[in-house]
mmCIF file of C-alpha atoms in Angstrom:
data_model
loop_
_atom_site.group_PDB
_atom_site.id
_atom_site.type_symbol
_atom_site.label_atom_id
_atom_site.label_comp_id
_atom_site.label_asym_id
_atom_site.label_seq_id
_atom_site.Cartn_x
_atom_site.Cartn_y
_atom_site.Cartn_z
ATOM 1 C CA UNK Y 18 0.108 0.084 -0.121
ATOM 2 C CA UNK Y 19 1.577 3.335 -1.108
ATOM 3 C CA UNK Y 20 -0.685 5.749 0.530
ATOM 4 C CA UNK Y 21 1.757 7.567 2.265
ATOM 5 C CA UNK Y 22 0.958 10.863 2.672
ATOM 6 C CA UNK Y 23 3.589 12.387 4.946
ATOM 7 C CA UNK Y 24 2.955 14.301 8.170
ATOM 8 C CA UNK Y 25 6.277 16.810 7.740
ATOM 9 C CA UNK Y 26 7.837 17.971 11.195
ATOM 10 C CA UNK Y 27 9.471 21.461 10.905
ATOM 11 C CA UNK Y 28 13.355 21.217 11.533
ATOM 12 C CA UNK Y 29 14.303 23.755 9.021
ATOM 13 C CA UNK Y 30 13.297 27.341 10.089
ATOM 14 C CA UNK Y 31 10.733 28.421 7.280
ATOM 15 C CA UNK Y 32 12.670 30.691 5.067
ATOM 16 C CA UNK Y 33 11.260 34.018 3.645
ATOM 17 C CA UNK Y 34 9.278 33.433 0.682
ATOM 18 C CA UNK Y 35 10.619 35.065 -2.404
ATOM 19 C CA UNK Y 36 9.345 32.737 -5.200
ATOM 20 C CA UNK Y 37 7.345 34.594 -8.128
ATOM 21 C CA UNK Y 38 5.304 32.480 -10.287
ATOM 22 C CA UNK Y 39 2.188 33.285 -12.774
ATOM 23 C CA UNK Y 40 -1.470 32.137 -12.412
ATOM 24 C CA UNK Y 41 -2.281 28.627 -13.313
ATOM 25 C CA UNK Y 42 -3.192 28.026 -17.216
ATOM 26 C CA UNK Y 43 -6.680 27.608 -17.788
ATOM 27 C CA UNK Y 44 -5.696 24.332 -19.862
ATOM 28 C CA UNK Y 45 -4.255 22.883 -16.548
ATOM 29 C CA UNK Y 46 -7.755 23.375 -14.743
ATOM 30 C CA UNK Y 47 -9.553 22.321 -18.008
ATOM 31 C CA UNK Y 48 -11.506 18.382 -17.560
ATOM 32 C CA UNK Y 49 -9.436 15.835 -19.738
ATOM 33 C CA UNK Y 50 -11.140 13.954 -22.253
ATOM 34 C CA UNK Y 51 -11.760 10.185 -22.062
ATOM 35 C CA UNK Y 52 -9.040 9.307 -24.648
ATOM 36 C CA UNK Y 53 -6.246 11.559 -23.296
ATOM 37 C CA UNK Y 54 -2.981 10.381 -21.908
ATOM 38 C CA UNK Y 55 -0.704 12.081 -19.664
ATOM 39 C CA UNK Y 56 3.009 12.204 -18.869
ATOM 40 C CA UNK Y 57 3.008 13.279 -15.227
ATOM 41 C CA UNK Y 58 5.570 13.705 -13.044
ATOM 42 C CA UNK Y 59 6.744 16.075 -10.172
ATOM 43 C CA UNK Y 60 8.838 19.183 -11.831
ATOM 44 C CA UNK Y 61 12.512 18.245 -12.683
ATOM 45 C CA UNK Y 62 11.833 14.537 -12.547
ATOM 46 C CA UNK Y 63 12.956 13.949 -16.211
ATOM 47 C CA UNK Y 64 9.455 15.047 -17.917
ATOM 48 C CA UNK Y 65 11.355 16.640 -20.871
ATOM 49 C CA UNK Y 66 13.865 13.791 -21.589
ATOM 50 C CA UNK Y 67 10.707 11.346 -21.557
ATOM 51 C CA UNK Y 68 9.008 13.633 -23.757
ATOM 52 C CA UNK Y 69 11.810 13.439 -26.210
ATOM 53 C CA UNK Y 70 12.218 9.868 -26.269
ATOM 54 C CA UNK Y 71 8.382 9.348 -26.770
ATOM 55 C CA UNK Y 72 8.194 12.095 -29.556
ATOM 56 C CA UNK Y 73 11.315 10.595 -31.577
ATOM 57 C CA UNK Y 74 9.147 7.086 -31.402
ATOM 58 C CA UNK Y 75 6.338 9.078 -32.273
ATOM 59 C CA UNK Y 76 7.787 11.113 -35.160
ATOM 60 C CA UNK Y 77 10.681 8.722 -36.553
ATOM 61 C CA UNK Y 78 11.421 10.712 -39.464
ATOM 62 C CA UNK Y 79 11.086 14.170 -37.891
ATOM 63 C CA UNK Y 80 14.303 16.116 -36.269
ATOM 64 C CA UNK Y 81 12.908 16.745 -32.871
ATOM 65 C CA UNK Y 82 14.237 19.685 -30.852
ATOM 66 C CA UNK Y 83 13.089 21.918 -27.927
ATOM 67 C CA UNK Y 84 10.894 24.161 -30.609
ATOM 68 C CA UNK Y 85 8.784 21.290 -31.847
ATOM 69 C CA UNK Y 86 8.657 18.807 -29.049
ATOM 70 C CA UNK Y 87 5.493 20.305 -27.859
ATOM 71 C CA UNK Y 88 3.775 20.137 -31.041
ATOM 72 C CA UNK Y 89 4.272 16.266 -30.705
ATOM 73 C CA UNK Y 90 3.417 16.303 -26.918
ATOM 74 C CA UNK Y 91 2.183 19.409 -25.638
ATOM 75 C CA UNK Y 92 2.842 20.681 -22.040
ATOM 76 C CA UNK Y 93 -0.671 21.897 -20.777
ATOM 77 C CA UNK Y 94 0.723 24.921 -19.175
ATOM 78 C CA UNK Y 95 1.573 27.380 -21.624
ATOM 79 C CA UNK Y 96 -1.892 26.665 -23.301
ATOM 80 C CA UNK Y 97 -5.293 28.158 -22.504
ATOM 81 C CA UNK Y 98 -8.297 26.341 -23.037
ATOM 82 C CA UNK Y 99 -9.055 27.116 -26.899
ATOM 83 C CA UNK Y 100 -5.508 26.217 -27.445
ATOM 84 C CA UNK Y 101 -5.929 22.918 -25.767
ATOM 85 C CA UNK Y 102 -9.355 22.134 -27.199
ATOM 86 C CA UNK Y 103 -7.984 22.642 -30.785
ATOM 87 C CA UNK Y 104 -5.247 19.957 -30.462
ATOM 88 C CA UNK Y 105 -6.004 16.854 -32.748
ATOM 89 C CA UNK Y 106 -7.353 13.749 -30.605
ATOM 90 C CA UNK Y 107 -5.978 11.545 -29.299
ATOM 91 C CA UNK Y 108 -3.848 13.680 -27.273
ATOM 92 C CA UNK Y 109 -0.697 12.639 -25.379
ATOM 93 C CA UNK Y 110 0.107 15.713 -22.900
ATOM 94 C CA UNK Y 111 2.650 16.786 -20.360
ATOM 95 C CA UNK Y 112 1.372 17.155 -16.825
ATOM 96 C CA UNK Y 113 3.137 18.055 -13.175
ATOM 97 C CA UNK Y 114 -0.639 17.969 -11.777
ATOM 98 C CA UNK Y 115 -1.105 15.883 -8.547
ATOM 99 C CA UNK Y 116 -3.780 12.999 -8.719
ATOM 100 C CA UNK Y 117 -6.597 13.816 -11.130
ATOM 101 C CA UNK Y 118 -9.587 11.471 -11.317
ATOM 102 C CA UNK Y 119 -9.934 12.449 -15.227
ATOM 103 C CA UNK Y 120 -6.871 11.471 -16.173
ATOM 104 C CA UNK Y 121 -7.850 8.238 -17.389
ATOM 105 C CA UNK Y 122 -4.437 6.931 -18.713
ATOM 106 C CA UNK Y 123 -1.241 8.016 -16.986
ATOM 107 C CA UNK Y 124 2.563 7.569 -17.296
ATOM 108 C CA UNK Y 125 4.066 8.722 -13.824
ATOM 109 C CA UNK Y 126 7.699 9.514 -13.734
ATOM 110 C CA UNK Y 127 9.132 9.906 -10.282
ATOM 111 C CA UNK Y 128 13.025 10.601 -9.301
ATOM 112 C CA UNK Y 129 14.995 10.385 -6.080
ATOM 113 C CA UNK Y 130 13.572 13.723 -4.164
ATOM 114 C CA UNK Y 131 17.183 14.449 -3.414
ATOM 115 C CA UNK Y 132 18.234 14.929 -7.304
ATOM 116 C CA UNK Y 133 15.058 16.492 -7.755
ATOM 117 C CA UNK Y 134 15.897 19.325 -4.916
ATOM 118 C CA UNK Y 135 19.189 19.895 -6.732
ATOM 119 C CA UNK Y 136 17.737 20.267 -10.196
ATOM 120 C CA UNK Y 137 14.774 22.146 -9.182
ATOM 121 C CA UNK Y 138 16.890 24.892 -7.382
ATOM 122 C CA UNK Y 139 19.286 25.579 -10.285
ATOM 123 C CA UNK Y 140 16.225 25.587 -12.559
ATOM 124 C CA UNK Y 141 14.450 28.021 -10.456
ATOM 125 C CA UNK Y 142 17.376 30.349 -10.259
ATOM 126 C CA UNK Y 143 18.032 30.246 -14.093
ATOM 127 C CA UNK Y 144 13.984 31.160 -14.800
ATOM 128 C CA UNK Y 145 14.189 33.988 -12.149
ATOM 129 C CA UNK Y 146 11.603 32.106 -10.253
ATOM 130 C CA UNK Y 147 13.382 32.628 -6.990
ATOM 131 C CA UNK Y 148 15.263 35.666 -5.854
ATOM 132 C CA UNK Y 149 18.869 35.395 -7.133
ATOM 133 C CA UNK Y 150 20.373 35.592 -3.689
ATOM 134 C CA UNK Y 151 18.319 32.487 -2.792
ATOM 135 C CA UNK Y 152 20.727 29.660 -1.002
ATOM 136 C CA UNK Y 153 19.975 26.147 -1.404
ATOM 137 C CA UNK Y 154 19.295 25.888 2.186
ATOM 138 C CA UNK Y 155 16.330 28.292 2.194
ATOM 139 C CA UNK Y 156 15.459 26.548 -0.991
ATOM 140 C CA UNK Y 157 15.208 23.300 0.630
ATOM 141 C CA UNK Y 158 13.108 24.494 3.470
ATOM 142 C CA UNK Y 159 10.531 25.569 0.821
ATOM 143 C CA UNK Y 160 10.854 22.302 -1.552
ATOM 144 C CA UNK Y 161 10.658 19.986 1.849
ATOM 145 C CA UNK Y 162 8.161 21.884 4.003
ATOM 146 C CA UNK Y 163 5.917 23.547 1.313
ATOM 147 C CA UNK Y 164 5.353 27.277 0.483
ATOM 148 C CA UNK Y 165 4.791 29.229 -2.679
ATOM 149 C CA UNK Y 166 7.093 26.970 -4.828
ATOM 150 C CA UNK Y 167 4.886 23.963 -4.387
ATOM 151 C CA UNK Y 168 1.526 25.587 -4.292
ATOM 152 C CA UNK Y 169 0.590 24.437 -7.891
ATOM 153 C CA UNK Y 170 2.057 20.757 -7.413
ATOM 154 C CA UNK Y 171 2.278 20.008 -3.664
ATOM 155 C CA UNK Y 172 5.461 18.891 -2.273
ATOM 156 C CA UNK Y 173 7.510 15.992 -3.749
ATOM 157 C CA UNK Y 174 5.718 13.722 -1.136
ATOM 158 C CA UNK Y 175 2.199 15.108 -1.485
ATOM 159 C CA UNK Y 176 2.180 14.491 -5.394
ATOM 160 C CA UNK Y 177 3.701 11.065 -5.666
ATOM 161 C CA UNK Y 178 1.524 9.753 -2.748
ATOM 162 C CA UNK Y 179 -1.532 11.319 -4.308
ATOM 163 C CA UNK Y 180 -0.865 9.067 -7.606
ATOM 164 C CA UNK Y 181 0.405 5.654 -6.084
ATOM 165 C CA UNK Y 182 -2.560 6.112 -3.333
ATOM 166 C CA UNK Y 183 -5.128 6.584 -5.741
ATOM 167 C CA UNK Y 184 -3.853 4.779 -8.914
ATOM 168 C CA UNK Y 185 -1.157 2.229 -7.920
ATOM 169 C CA UNK Y 186 -2.670 -0.737 -8.964
ATOM 170 C CA UNK Y 187 -4.933 0.402 -11.857
ATOM 171 C CA UNK Y 188 -4.413 -0.770 -15.442
ATOM 172 C CA UNK Y 189 -4.690 2.687 -16.356
ATOM 173 C CA UNK Y 190 -1.171 3.691 -14.581
ATOM 174 C CA UNK Y 191 1.830 3.156 -15.567
ATOM 175 C CA UNK Y 192 4.819 4.104 -13.308
ATOM 176 C CA UNK Y 193 8.529 4.425 -13.814
ATOM 177 C CA UNK Y 194 11.590 5.711 -12.132
ATOM 178 C CA UNK Y 195 13.934 8.153 -14.002
ATOM 179 C CA UNK Y 196 16.628 5.765 -12.463
ATOM 180 C CA UNK Y 197 15.397 2.748 -14.029
ATOM 181 C CA UNK Y 198 14.814 4.492 -17.101
ATOM 182 C CA UNK Y 199 18.449 5.624 -17.257
ATOM 183 C CA UNK Y 200 19.523 2.305 -16.405
ATOM 184 C CA UNK Y 201 17.523 0.267 -18.721
ATOM 185 C CA UNK Y 202 16.205 2.508 -21.326
ATOM 186 C CA UNK Y 203 15.620 0.131 -23.860
ATOM 187 C CA UNK Y 204 13.423 -1.798 -21.738
ATOM 188 C CA UNK Y 205 11.522 0.769 -19.979
ATOM 189 C CA UNK Y 206 10.840 2.777 -23.224
ATOM 190 C CA UNK Y 207 9.384 0.116 -24.739
ATOM 191 C CA UNK Y 208 7.209 -0.797 -21.742
ATOM 192 C CA UNK Y 209 5.723 2.957 -21.890
ATOM 193 C CA UNK Y 210 5.071 2.910 -25.369
ATOM 194 C CA UNK Y 211 3.285 -0.593 -25.323
ATOM 195 C CA UNK Y 212 1.149 1.220 -22.640
ATOM 196 C CA UNK Y 213 0.377 4.362 -24.466
ATOM 197 C CA UNK Y 214 -0.070 2.089 -27.876
ATOM 198 C CA UNK Y 215 2.798 3.948 -29.731
ATOM 199 C CA UNK Y 216 4.300 1.783 -32.291
ATOM 200 C CA UNK Y 217 7.948 0.875 -32.471
ATOM 201 C CA UNK Y 218 10.821 -1.395 -33.465
ATOM 202 C CA UNK Y 219 13.881 -1.974 -31.885
ATOM 203 C CA UNK Y 220 15.485 0.103 -34.501
ATOM 204 C CA UNK Y 221 13.495 3.243 -33.805
ATOM 205 C CA UNK Y 222 13.797 2.619 -29.953
ATOM 206 C CA UNK Y 223 17.626 2.501 -30.323
ATOM 207 C CA UNK Y 224 17.473 5.295 -32.402
ATOM 208 C CA UNK Y 225 15.408 7.747 -30.002
ATOM 209 C CA UNK Y 226 17.664 6.552 -27.018
ATOM 210 C CA UNK Y 227 20.754 7.395 -29.137
ATOM 211 C CA UNK Y 228 19.395 10.950 -29.984
ATOM 212 C CA UNK Y 229 18.282 11.787 -26.467
ATOM 213 C CA UNK Y 230 21.404 11.035 -24.107
ATOM 214 C CA UNK Y 231 22.087 13.952 -21.833
ATOM 215 C CA UNK Y 232 24.737 15.059 -24.118
ATOM 216 C CA UNK Y 233 22.974 15.336 -27.544
ATOM 217 C CA UNK Y 234 20.396 17.224 -25.664
ATOM 218 C CA UNK Y 235 22.635 19.483 -23.904
ATOM 219 C CA UNK Y 236 24.323 19.968 -27.348
ATOM 220 C CA UNK Y 237 21.020 20.637 -29.140
ATOM 221 C CA UNK Y 238 19.758 23.266 -26.555
ATOM 222 C CA UNK Y 239 23.289 25.087 -26.580
ATOM 223 C CA UNK Y 240 22.865 25.288 -30.212
ATOM 224 C CA UNK Y 241 19.093 26.054 -30.931
ATOM 225 C CA UNK Y 242 18.055 27.217 -27.797
ATOM 226 C CA UNK Y 243 14.195 27.021 -26.726
ATOM 227 C CA UNK Y 244 11.064 29.108 -27.069
ATOM 228 C CA UNK Y 245 11.386 30.126 -23.570
ATOM 229 C CA UNK Y 246 15.040 31.639 -23.904
ATOM 230 C CA UNK Y 247 13.750 35.293 -23.532
ATOM 231 C CA UNK Y 248 12.436 34.223 -19.862
ATOM 232 C CA UNK Y 249 15.890 32.997 -18.775
ATOM 233 C CA UNK Y 250 17.347 35.151 -15.925
ATOM 234 C CA UNK Y 251 20.885 33.357 -15.460
ATOM 235 C CA UNK Y 252 22.029 32.363 -18.844
ATOM 236 C CA UNK Y 253 25.167 30.741 -16.958
ATOM 237 C CA UNK Y 254 23.087 27.786 -15.915
ATOM 238 C CA UNK Y 255 22.249 25.145 -18.586
ATOM 239 C CA UNK Y 256 18.688 23.996 -19.105
ATOM 240 C CA UNK Y 257 20.089 20.428 -19.290
ATOM 241 C CA UNK Y 258 22.938 20.093 -16.211
ATOM 242 C CA UNK Y 259 24.365 16.610 -15.044
ATOM 243 C CA UNK Y 260 20.972 14.449 -15.708
ATOM 244 C CA UNK Y 261 22.964 11.843 -13.700
ATOM 245 C CA UNK Y 262 21.031 9.917 -11.122
ATOM 246 C CA UNK Y 263 22.948 10.316 -7.654
ATOM 247 C CA UNK Y 264 24.392 13.472 -8.473
ATOM 248 C CA UNK Y 265 23.060 14.552 -4.872
ATOM 249 C CA UNK Y 266 25.767 12.252 -3.329
ATOM 250 C CA UNK Y 267 28.504 14.928 -4.503
ATOM 251 C CA UNK Y 268 26.464 18.021 -4.786
ATOM 252 C CA UNK Y 269 23.860 18.231 -2.006
ATOM 253 C CA UNK Y 270 25.158 19.246 1.387
ATOM 254 C CA UNK Y 271 24.933 15.999 3.653
ATOM 255 C CA UNK Y 272 22.448 18.050 6.275
ATOM 256 C CA UNK Y 273 19.970 18.509 3.411
ATOM 257 C CA UNK Y 274 20.262 14.898 2.244
ATOM 258 C CA UNK Y 275 19.587 13.904 5.491
ATOM 259 C CA UNK Y 276 16.616 16.202 6.009
ATOM 260 C CA UNK Y 277 14.998 14.761 2.807
ATOM 261 C CA UNK Y 278 15.735 11.727 4.097
ATOM 262 C CA UNK Y 279 14.064 12.044 7.467
ATOM 263 C CA UNK Y 280 10.998 13.958 6.220
ATOM 264 C CA UNK Y 281 10.245 11.573 3.496
ATOM 265 C CA UNK Y 282 11.675 8.064 4.618
ATOM 266 C CA UNK Y 283 8.211 6.115 4.040
ATOM 267 C CA UNK Y 284 8.070 6.987 0.608
ATOM 268 C CA UNK Y 285 11.679 6.893 -0.632
ATOM 269 C CA UNK Y 286 11.697 3.333 0.824
ATOM 270 C CA UNK Y 287 8.586 2.201 -0.613
ATOM 271 C CA UNK Y 288 9.810 3.471 -4.247
#
């Protein structure tokens, strides 16, 4: 049983919130159609990588980049409702929402929260979502205990617990860890494609995986950029960073790693 919504105890002094976010998109609040499928994850858990992998399976003759990946697998958040309604059916959509009963078929990608914390921190600095002077320790307090940063999607444990608690054994729910996808991309991507009924061959699978390594995606982004480049505040922070499972072991201070482990011991052990 994975219904493990955690009761958090505060051992880090809550920081002064300096998070800046816009309003939720109308498309995010729209009711899903029965034939929609979703790629769900907590932010910075590898959703962009998975979108590239699947888009390259779905359009093997198309050169997929940061500008057109959203044409194949749209992100619900930049869209308004009319734009969402105009998309051809059936739709495969990206989402970070906590459990939604109207999401009939969902792939849920999850990642070690210690790596998510690091990735989310640098991404938030890059995009200007947080004050440029915010230290990692401050950010970790919000990430773990909640605040403006987590208002959209909940904390990591709230988001993941909502999905596993409600849909863990449902045939319309397929979960995969970032770490498993990284270690065995051929097997895990094939399983996801079969679940989503995306046709593929061994050749198209190998091609999609080979074209979507962290190094190649980093080079692609460095060369072409993305549609949101004008909103970037810290251009010295790359969009694709290490993308390596376990980077927290060298990059996350030990006290913050222990804090995550203490607060979220149960879901981390279950997963």
